[in-house]
Short mmCIF file of C-alpha atoms (C1' of nucleotides) in Angstrom, two decimals:
data_model
loop_
_atom_site.label_atom_id
_atom_site.label_comp_id
_atom_site.label_asym_id
_atom_site.label_seq_id
_atom_site.Cartn_x
_atom_site.Cartn_y
_atom_site.Cartn_z
CA MET A 156 71.11 112.66 16.86
CA LYS A 157 71.19 110.37 13.87
CA THR A 158 68.63 110.02 11.11
CA VAL A 159 68.12 106.60 9.58
CA TYR A 160 66.92 106.24 6.02
CA GLU A 161 65.96 103.44 3.73
CA ARG A 162 66.46 103.32 0.00
CA ALA A 163 62.85 104.14 -0.81
CA ASP A 164 63.07 107.41 1.14
CA ILE A 165 66.20 108.52 -0.64
CA VAL A 166 65.17 107.98 -4.26
CA PRO A 167 62.63 110.84 -4.40
CA LEU A 168 65.15 113.22 -2.82
CA LEU A 169 67.71 112.23 -5.43
CA ALA A 170 65.11 112.68 -8.16
CA GLU A 171 64.54 116.30 -7.22
CA ILE A 172 68.27 117.00 -7.22
CA PHE A 173 68.90 115.39 -10.60
CA ARG A 174 65.96 117.34 -11.96
CA GLU A 175 67.36 120.65 -10.76
CA LEU A 176 71.03 120.11 -11.51
CA GLY A 177 71.13 117.50 -14.26
CA TYR A 178 73.29 114.40 -14.16
CA GLU A 179 76.68 116.12 -14.37
CA GLY A 180 75.63 118.99 -12.15
CA ALA A 181 74.45 116.70 -9.38
CA THR A 182 77.75 116.14 -7.57
CA LEU A 183 78.02 113.89 -4.56
CA SER A 184 78.79 116.82 -2.31
CA ARG A 185 75.76 118.77 -3.54
CA ILE A 186 73.63 115.71 -2.91
CA THR A 187 74.85 115.37 0.67
CA GLU A 188 74.55 119.11 1.13
CA ARG A 189 70.90 119.24 0.03
CA THR A 190 69.71 116.00 1.58
CA GLY A 191 71.85 115.80 4.69
CA ILE A 192 72.66 112.22 3.72
CA GLY A 193 76.37 111.46 3.91
CA LYS A 194 78.46 109.77 1.28
CA GLY A 195 78.73 106.66 3.39
CA SER A 196 74.98 106.16 3.44
CA LEU A 197 74.63 106.91 -0.24
CA TYR A 198 77.24 104.34 -1.20
CA HIS A 199 75.69 101.90 1.23
CA PHE A 200 72.39 102.02 -0.65
CA PHE A 201 73.84 102.62 -4.11
CA PRO A 202 77.20 100.82 -4.33
CA GLY A 203 77.33 101.69 -8.01
CA GLY A 204 77.59 105.38 -7.15
CA LYS A 205 75.97 108.21 -9.04
CA GLU A 206 75.07 106.06 -12.02
CA GLU A 207 73.12 103.64 -9.82
CA MET A 208 71.42 106.54 -8.07
CA ALA A 209 70.24 108.03 -11.34
CA GLY A 210 69.22 104.59 -12.56
CA ALA A 211 67.10 104.08 -9.46
CA VAL A 212 65.49 107.47 -9.96
CA LEU A 213 64.64 106.66 -13.58
CA ALA A 214 63.15 103.32 -12.53
CA ASP A 215 61.08 105.07 -9.87
CA ILE A 216 59.79 107.62 -12.36
CA ASP A 217 58.99 104.88 -14.84
CA ALA A 218 57.06 102.94 -12.22
CA TRP A 219 55.01 105.98 -11.31
CA PHE A 220 54.06 106.68 -14.92
CA GLU A 221 53.32 103.03 -15.57
CA GLU A 222 50.84 102.92 -12.74
CA ALA A 223 49.35 106.40 -12.90
CA VAL A 224 49.31 106.98 -16.67
CA TYR A 225 50.25 104.09 -18.96
CA ARG A 226 48.20 101.32 -17.38
CA PRO A 227 44.97 103.35 -17.25
CA LEU A 228 45.55 104.38 -20.86
CA ARG A 229 45.89 100.75 -21.91
CA HIS A 230 43.15 99.15 -19.84
CA ASP A 231 40.66 101.61 -18.40
CA ASP A 232 37.96 103.62 -20.12
CA ALA A 233 39.81 105.42 -22.90
CA ARG A 234 38.29 108.90 -22.70
CA GLN A 235 38.44 108.87 -18.93
CA ALA A 236 42.08 107.73 -18.92
CA ILE A 237 43.07 110.44 -21.37
CA ALA A 238 41.29 113.07 -19.30
CA ALA A 239 43.04 111.76 -16.17
CA MET A 240 46.37 111.97 -17.99
CA TRP A 241 46.08 115.72 -18.45
CA THR A 242 45.44 116.41 -14.80
CA ASN A 243 48.01 113.86 -13.58
CA VAL A 244 50.67 115.24 -15.88
CA ASN A 245 49.89 118.82 -14.95
CA ASP A 246 50.16 117.93 -11.27
CA TYR A 247 53.24 115.75 -11.65
CA PHE A 248 55.19 118.42 -13.52
CA ARG A 249 53.84 121.09 -11.18
CA SER A 250 52.47 123.13 -14.08
CA GLY A 251 55.85 123.14 -15.76
CA ARG A 252 57.92 124.15 -12.76
CA ARG A 253 59.18 120.61 -12.47
CA VAL A 254 61.18 119.15 -15.33
CA CYS A 255 60.93 115.78 -17.03
CA LEU A 256 64.17 114.09 -16.00
CA VAL A 257 63.93 111.56 -18.80
CA GLY A 258 63.61 114.32 -21.38
CA ALA A 259 66.44 116.29 -19.82
CA PHE A 260 68.72 113.23 -19.85
CA ALA A 261 67.85 112.65 -23.49
CA LEU A 262 69.22 116.03 -24.51
CA ASP A 263 72.87 115.63 -23.55
CA ASP A 264 75.53 112.96 -23.28
CA THR A 265 73.70 111.41 -20.33
CA ARG A 266 71.50 109.73 -22.93
CA GLU A 267 74.32 107.27 -23.69
CA ARG A 268 74.29 105.99 -20.10
CA PHE A 269 70.54 105.39 -19.88
CA SER A 270 69.65 104.85 -23.49
CA ALA A 271 67.35 101.89 -22.88
CA ALA A 272 65.41 103.44 -19.99
CA ILE A 273 64.94 106.71 -21.86
CA GLY A 274 63.76 105.06 -25.06
CA ASP A 275 61.40 102.75 -23.15
CA TYR A 276 59.76 105.55 -21.21
CA PHE A 277 58.70 107.43 -24.32
CA ILE A 278 57.90 104.38 -26.45
CA ARG A 279 55.56 103.07 -23.78
CA TRP A 280 53.93 106.45 -23.23
CA ILE A 281 53.22 106.87 -26.91
CA ASP A 282 52.02 103.28 -27.28
CA ALA A 283 49.70 103.55 -24.31
CA LEU A 284 48.25 106.83 -25.53
CA ARG A 285 47.79 105.42 -29.02
CA SER A 286 45.97 102.43 -27.58
CA ALA A 287 43.54 104.71 -25.74
CA LEU A 288 42.99 106.88 -28.79
CA MET A 289 42.15 103.86 -30.92
CA ARG A 290 39.68 102.57 -28.38
CA ALA A 291 38.15 106.05 -28.38
CA GLY A 292 37.53 105.82 -32.11
CA CYS A 293 40.68 106.94 -33.93
CA THR A 294 42.15 105.03 -36.82
CA GLU A 295 45.55 103.50 -36.17
CA GLY A 296 47.40 106.11 -38.24
CA GLU A 297 45.52 109.01 -36.68
CA ALA A 298 46.09 107.60 -33.20
CA GLN A 299 49.82 107.17 -33.78
CA THR A 300 50.19 110.75 -35.04
CA LEU A 301 48.16 112.23 -32.20
CA ALA A 302 49.95 110.17 -29.56
CA GLU A 303 53.35 111.25 -30.79
CA GLU A 304 52.18 114.82 -30.98
CA GLY A 305 50.79 114.70 -27.46
CA VAL A 306 53.97 113.44 -25.83
CA CYS A 307 56.05 115.73 -28.01
CA CYS A 308 54.10 118.85 -27.02
CA ILE A 309 54.27 117.99 -23.32
CA GLN A 310 58.05 117.85 -23.53
CA GLY A 311 58.20 121.07 -25.50
CA ALA A 312 55.89 122.81 -23.09
CA LEU A 313 58.19 121.89 -20.22
CA VAL A 314 61.16 123.42 -22.02
CA LEU A 315 59.26 126.51 -23.02
CA SER A 316 57.59 127.24 -19.70
CA ARG A 317 60.89 126.87 -17.89
CA ALA A 318 62.70 129.06 -20.41
CA LEU A 319 60.06 131.78 -20.13
CA ARG A 320 59.53 131.21 -16.41
CA ASP A 321 55.84 131.19 -17.15
CA GLU A 322 53.84 128.26 -15.89
CA THR A 323 50.72 129.36 -17.73
CA VAL A 324 52.48 128.26 -20.93
CA PHE A 325 52.48 124.68 -19.70
CA SER A 326 48.90 124.50 -18.55
CA ARG A 327 47.74 126.32 -21.67
CA SER A 328 49.58 123.85 -23.91
CA LEU A 329 47.95 120.95 -22.10
CA GLU A 330 44.52 122.49 -22.63
CA THR A 331 45.09 123.04 -26.35
CA LEU A 332 46.32 119.48 -26.61
CA ALA A 333 43.36 118.11 -24.66
CA LYS A 334 40.97 119.88 -27.02
CA ARG A 335 42.69 118.54 -30.12
CA LEU A 336 42.70 114.96 -28.90
CA GLY A 337 39.18 115.35 -27.63
CA ALA A 338 37.97 116.58 -31.02
CA ALA A 339 39.54 113.59 -32.75
CA THR A 340 37.74 111.05 -30.57
CA ARG A 341 34.14 112.04 -31.01
CA MET B 87 103.65 123.27 -35.81
CA LYS B 88 101.19 125.60 -34.17
CA THR B 89 97.66 126.44 -35.24
CA VAL B 90 96.42 129.98 -34.81
CA TYR B 91 92.75 130.64 -34.22
CA GLU B 92 90.56 133.64 -33.83
CA ARG B 93 87.52 133.93 -31.60
CA ALA B 94 85.06 133.53 -34.46
CA ASP B 95 86.56 130.15 -35.41
CA ILE B 96 86.35 128.81 -31.88
CA VAL B 97 82.74 129.65 -31.03
CA PRO B 98 81.14 127.09 -33.39
CA LEU B 99 83.47 124.39 -32.07
CA LEU B 100 82.47 125.25 -28.52
CA ALA B 101 78.82 125.23 -29.54
CA GLU B 102 79.00 121.65 -30.71
CA ILE B 103 80.67 120.57 -27.47
CA PHE B 104 78.15 122.32 -25.22
CA ARG B 105 75.38 120.77 -27.27
CA GLU B 106 76.74 117.26 -26.81
CA LEU B 107 77.86 117.47 -23.21
CA GLY B 108 75.76 120.22 -21.64
CA TYR B 109 77.21 123.07 -19.61
CA GLU B 110 78.43 121.02 -16.66
CA GLY B 111 79.56 118.14 -18.81
CA ALA B 112 81.70 120.38 -21.01
CA THR B 113 84.86 120.48 -18.92
CA LEU B 114 87.87 122.50 -19.95
CA SER B 115 89.89 119.35 -20.52
CA ARG B 116 87.21 117.83 -22.74
CA ILE B 117 87.09 121.05 -24.71
CA THR B 118 90.85 121.05 -25.34
CA GLU B 119 90.74 117.34 -26.05
CA ARG B 120 88.04 117.64 -28.73
CA THR B 121 89.16 120.90 -30.34
CA GLY B 122 92.92 120.71 -29.89
CA ILE B 123 92.80 124.24 -28.51
CA GLY B 124 94.80 124.63 -25.33
CA LYS B 125 93.71 126.33 -22.16
CA GLY B 126 96.04 129.23 -22.85
CA SER B 127 94.23 130.10 -26.07
CA LEU B 128 90.79 129.56 -24.59
CA TYR B 129 91.42 131.90 -21.68
CA HIS B 130 93.04 134.37 -24.01
CA PHE B 131 89.86 134.69 -26.07
CA PHE B 132 87.45 134.12 -23.19
CA PRO B 133 88.99 135.61 -20.04
CA GLY B 134 85.72 134.95 -18.24
CA GLY B 135 86.26 131.22 -18.60
CA LYS B 136 83.58 128.66 -19.30
CA GLU B 137 80.75 131.05 -18.57
CA GLU B 138 82.00 133.53 -21.17
CA MET B 139 82.46 130.70 -23.67
CA ALA B 140 78.89 129.52 -23.24
CA GLY B 141 77.68 133.12 -23.37
CA ALA B 142 79.48 133.66 -26.66
CA VAL B 143 77.94 130.48 -28.03
CA LEU B 144 74.45 131.61 -27.02
CA ALA B 145 75.02 135.01 -28.63
CA ASP B 146 76.20 133.32 -31.80
CA ILE B 147 73.15 131.08 -31.91
CA ASP B 148 70.89 134.05 -31.27
CA ALA B 149 72.49 136.01 -34.08
CA TRP B 150 72.00 133.14 -36.51
CA PHE B 151 68.32 132.78 -35.65
CA GLU B 152 67.79 136.52 -35.77
CA GLU B 153 69.10 136.71 -39.30
CA ALA B 154 67.90 133.42 -40.74
CA VAL B 155 64.53 133.10 -39.02
CA TYR B 156 63.24 136.00 -36.92
CA ARG B 157 63.97 138.87 -39.30
CA PRO B 158 62.38 137.18 -42.32
CA LEU B 159 59.36 136.32 -40.16
CA ARG B 160 58.99 139.95 -39.15
CA HIS B 161 59.69 141.72 -42.43
CA ASP B 162 59.54 139.43 -45.46
CA ASP B 163 56.56 137.85 -47.12
CA ALA B 164 54.78 136.04 -44.29
CA ARG B 165 53.87 132.73 -45.94
CA GLN B 166 57.26 132.50 -47.58
CA ALA B 167 59.10 133.24 -44.33
CA ILE B 168 57.12 130.61 -42.47
CA ALA B 169 57.83 128.05 -45.17
CA ALA B 170 61.53 128.96 -45.04
CA MET B 171 61.47 128.52 -41.27
CA TRP B 172 60.54 124.84 -41.53
CA THR B 173 63.37 124.01 -43.89
CA ASN B 174 65.90 126.20 -42.06
CA VAL B 175 64.99 124.69 -38.70
CA ASN B 176 65.08 121.16 -40.06
CA ASP B 177 68.52 121.78 -41.52
CA TYR B 178 69.84 123.64 -38.50
CA PHE B 179 68.85 120.91 -36.07
CA ARG B 180 69.98 118.25 -38.55
CA SER B 181 66.58 116.58 -38.49
CA GLY B 182 66.71 116.32 -34.72
CA ARG B 183 70.19 114.88 -34.40
CA ARG B 184 71.42 118.25 -33.20
CA VAL B 185 70.01 119.67 -30.00
CA CYS B 186 68.73 123.16 -29.19
CA LEU B 187 71.34 124.42 -26.74
CA VAL B 188 69.03 127.13 -25.46
CA GLY B 189 66.33 124.60 -24.68
CA ALA B 190 68.82 122.25 -23.06
CA PHE B 191 70.17 125.04 -20.85
CA ALA B 192 66.63 125.93 -19.86
CA LEU B 193 66.02 122.49 -18.39
CA ASP B 194 68.61 122.46 -15.62
CA ASP B 195 70.38 124.81 -13.24
CA THR B 196 72.29 126.36 -16.15
CA ARG B 197 69.15 128.42 -16.76
CA GLU B 198 70.03 130.59 -13.77
CA ARG B 199 73.30 131.66 -15.40
CA PHE B 200 71.81 132.63 -18.76
CA SER B 201 68.29 133.49 -17.81
CA ALA B 202 68.06 136.64 -19.93
CA ALA B 203 69.53 135.13 -23.09
CA ILE B 204 67.33 132.03 -22.81
CA GLY B 205 64.14 134.01 -22.24
CA ASP B 206 64.93 136.40 -25.08
CA TYR B 207 65.59 133.69 -27.60
CA PHE B 208 62.17 132.14 -27.16
CA ILE B 209 60.25 135.38 -26.67
CA ARG B 210 61.61 136.75 -29.91
CA TRP B 211 61.01 133.54 -31.81
CA ILE B 212 57.39 133.43 -30.70
CA ASP B 213 56.88 137.14 -31.36
CA ALA B 214 58.37 136.94 -34.84
CA LEU B 215 56.27 133.92 -35.73
CA ARG B 216 53.14 135.59 -34.38
CA SER B 217 53.88 138.65 -36.48
CA ALA B 218 54.12 136.53 -39.63
CA LEU B 219 50.95 134.62 -38.79
CA MET B 220 49.02 137.84 -38.32
CA ARG B 221 50.23 139.23 -41.63
CA ALA B 222 49.15 135.93 -43.17
CA GLY B 223 45.61 136.47 -41.93
CA CYS B 224 45.36 135.13 -38.38
CA THR B 225 43.71 137.05 -35.59
CA GLU B 226 46.03 138.16 -32.81
CA GLY B 227 44.82 135.50 -30.38
CA GLU B 228 44.99 132.75 -32.94
CA ALA B 229 48.45 133.87 -34.03
CA GLN B 230 49.72 133.93 -30.44
CA THR B 231 48.45 130.41 -29.74
CA LEU B 232 49.82 128.99 -32.96
CA ALA B 233 53.19 130.68 -32.52
CA GLU B 234 53.59 129.33 -29.02
CA GLU B 235 52.49 125.93 -30.19
CA GLY B 236 54.95 125.96 -33.06
CA VAL B 237 57.99 126.77 -30.97
CA CYS B 238 56.80 124.41 -28.26
CA CYS B 239 56.45 121.46 -30.63
CA ILE B 240 59.84 122.05 -32.19
CA GLN B 241 61.45 121.81 -28.76
CA GLY B 242 59.45 118.72 -27.89
CA ALA B 243 60.30 117.09 -31.19
CA LEU B 244 64.00 117.58 -30.47
CA VAL B 245 63.64 115.86 -27.10
CA LEU B 246 61.57 113.03 -28.50
CA SER B 247 63.63 112.30 -31.59
CA ARG B 248 66.80 112.20 -29.53
CA ALA B 249 65.21 110.00 -26.88
CA LEU B 250 63.93 107.55 -29.49
CA ARG B 251 67.02 107.94 -31.69
CA ASP B 252 64.62 108.40 -34.58
CA GLU B 253 65.10 111.45 -36.75
CA THR B 254 61.91 110.78 -38.67
CA VAL B 255 60.04 111.90 -35.54
CA PHE B 256 61.49 115.38 -35.89
CA SER B 257 60.85 115.84 -39.60
CA ARG B 258 57.37 114.37 -39.23
CA SER B 259 56.52 116.77 -36.40
CA LEU B 260 57.65 119.71 -38.51
CA GLU B 261 55.42 118.57 -41.36
CA THR B 262 52.38 118.20 -39.12
CA LEU B 263 53.09 121.62 -37.70
CA ALA B 264 53.56 123.17 -41.14
CA LYS B 265 50.18 121.82 -42.23
CA ARG B 266 48.40 123.15 -39.16
CA LEU B 267 49.87 126.63 -39.49
CA GLY B 268 49.29 126.55 -43.22
CA ALA B 269 45.63 125.70 -42.73
CA ALA B 270 45.17 128.60 -40.32
CA THR B 271 46.48 131.16 -42.79
CA ARG B 272 44.30 130.59 -45.80
"C1'" DC C 123 115.85 143.56 -40.49
"C1'" DA C 124 114.37 144.75 -35.52
"C1'" DA C 125 110.71 145.91 -32.26
"C1'" DT C 126 106.29 145.07 -30.68
"C1'" DA C 127 101.94 142.83 -30.02
"C1'" DT C 128 99.29 138.75 -30.20
"C1'" DT C 129 98.64 133.92 -29.52
"C1'" DT C 130 99.96 129.41 -27.62
"C1'" DG C 131 102.08 125.60 -24.63
"C1'" DT C 132 103.29 124.15 -20.13
"C1'" DA C 133 103.57 123.96 -15.46
"C1'" DC C 134 101.22 124.93 -11.71
"C1'" DC C 135 97.42 126.35 -7.98
"C1'" DG C 136 93.80 125.27 -4.48
"C1'" DA C 137 89.26 123.30 -4.65
"C1'" DT C 138 86.41 119.78 -5.63
"C1'" DC C 139 85.44 115.43 -7.92
"C1'" DA C 140 83.86 110.23 -7.33
"C1'" DG C 141 84.92 106.67 -4.63
"C1'" DT C 142 87.06 103.72 -0.50
"C1'" DA C 143 88.02 102.16 4.19
"C1'" DA C 144 87.02 101.48 8.58
"C1'" DA C 145 85.54 102.83 13.12
"C1'" DC C 146 81.33 103.79 15.28
"C1'" DT C 147 76.13 103.76 16.55
"C1'" DG C 148 71.86 101.81 17.69
"C1'" DA C 149 68.62 98.40 17.24
"C1'" DT C 150 67.38 93.28 17.14
"C1'" DA C 151 67.56 88.96 18.95
"C1'" DA C 152 69.74 84.73 20.73
"C1'" DT D 92 74.46 89.98 28.28
"C1'" DT D 93 76.56 89.48 24.14
"C1'" DA D 94 76.76 88.78 19.18
"C1'" DT D 95 75.15 90.46 14.98
"C1'" DC D 96 73.98 93.56 11.51
"C1'" DA D 97 72.14 97.59 8.97
"C1'" DG D 98 73.26 102.10 8.64
"C1'" DT D 99 76.16 106.35 9.65
"C1'" DT D 100 80.14 109.16 10.30
"C1'" DT D 101 84.68 110.58 9.43
"C1'" DA D 102 88.89 110.71 7.26
"C1'" DC D 103 91.19 109.71 3.41
"C1'" DT D 104 92.67 108.64 -1.69
"C1'" DG D 105 94.18 109.91 -6.48
"C1'" DA D 106 92.11 112.22 -10.31
"C1'" DT D 107 90.16 116.03 -12.25
"C1'" DC D 108 88.00 120.50 -11.82
"C1'" DG D 109 88.26 125.72 -13.33
"C1'" DG D 110 91.55 129.06 -13.40
"C1'" DT D 111 96.37 131.53 -13.33
"C1'" DA D 112 101.20 132.71 -14.52
"C1'" DC D 113 104.51 133.17 -17.68
"C1'" DA D 114 107.82 132.03 -21.07
"C1'" DA D 115 108.14 130.52 -25.86
"C1'" DA D 116 106.48 130.96 -30.38
"C1'" DT D 117 104.44 133.42 -33.94
"C1'" DA D 118 102.41 137.67 -36.44
"C1'" DT D 119 102.46 142.23 -37.28
"C1'" DT D 120 104.35 146.55 -37.75
"C1'" DG D 121 108.09 149.87 -38.29
#
DNA sequence: CAATATTTGTACCGATCAGTAAACTGATAA
DNA sequence: TTATCAGTTTACTGATCGGTACAAATATTG
């Protein structure tokens, strides 16, 4: 019996492990242990080792957000895209049970390895949200402040709901946020 | 030449290392390398090893917040204590250049080791802030929401300002937050 | 001063780390 | 059938991991 993978199947598995254990905590042996994928296969797909694995995961996450969140915010109906963001984000982060890997990497030394990817992810999120807010009627300054605040609170809510082991904190924060941004665009 | 430490001198040094490298990233050899304190001394003061070191750091952090933030929020003049919180927190986190170790631990597997300490820290922060808000004139529900939101945004601002390498994000978030809580209490 | 207790430096332990090498498997296709 | 090739398994490397043992150095006390 021998299971055959391709790169695209492995990346989401790696993502979940990095999320749970962090970059330093995700050792090669724990990865093989949790996925059943041997070192040989891992190094076959990611010759650059752990760093390339994490890089691929970050790129995958970025691509998902680009398509599901940023692009709609930039190009679709503004109010609709913002509303979709709340539900997409709540689903994606599993009501706070799942962590934002980009945010987690930003907090420790791992930031130095992936500085560009981490900065980009948040810059583009804030920019996209600001764009939607302006199209929905905010001034540029107001939109910038609210966009920053929105992304900021999402990250904080992930920390807080995990710390308190209370997923209602996350969903509740999103609702409060949705109301505030909604009030500013009508 | 031989330097002699006591436990109380070592804990803040450890704190800075755990902050920068995270729990898994803070290896014994990196600790001795950055502090100049040998393994012999470390295990003399912390027989429980790395886990006891991190525990001592968390207790130290908790004690600082209890005295500088929570107690004033619970017992001193409410408006004054809240105002002091913003400046204390901004200084403590060095305008976002320094990370909240408790929040960082909450994001990965390290949470399992220090679950109680992590939960307590945030519970008590939120409770203390809610107490002050109520004494300043908020209803209980309003105070609870605002307190949660305050702590939540501080954590998010730390993530965001580190990710963007922009400390103005942190200070700006605190100002926005201060205004919102100020408006709710007059 | 001498005796005792505390603190530190060094050498070491087995386990695990990231990474390498190469034999092996199974499918595709000439 | 045979050659090729992507992918897997296994065994291995040297380095580093957290932790221990203990003697040397220093403080403290008598």
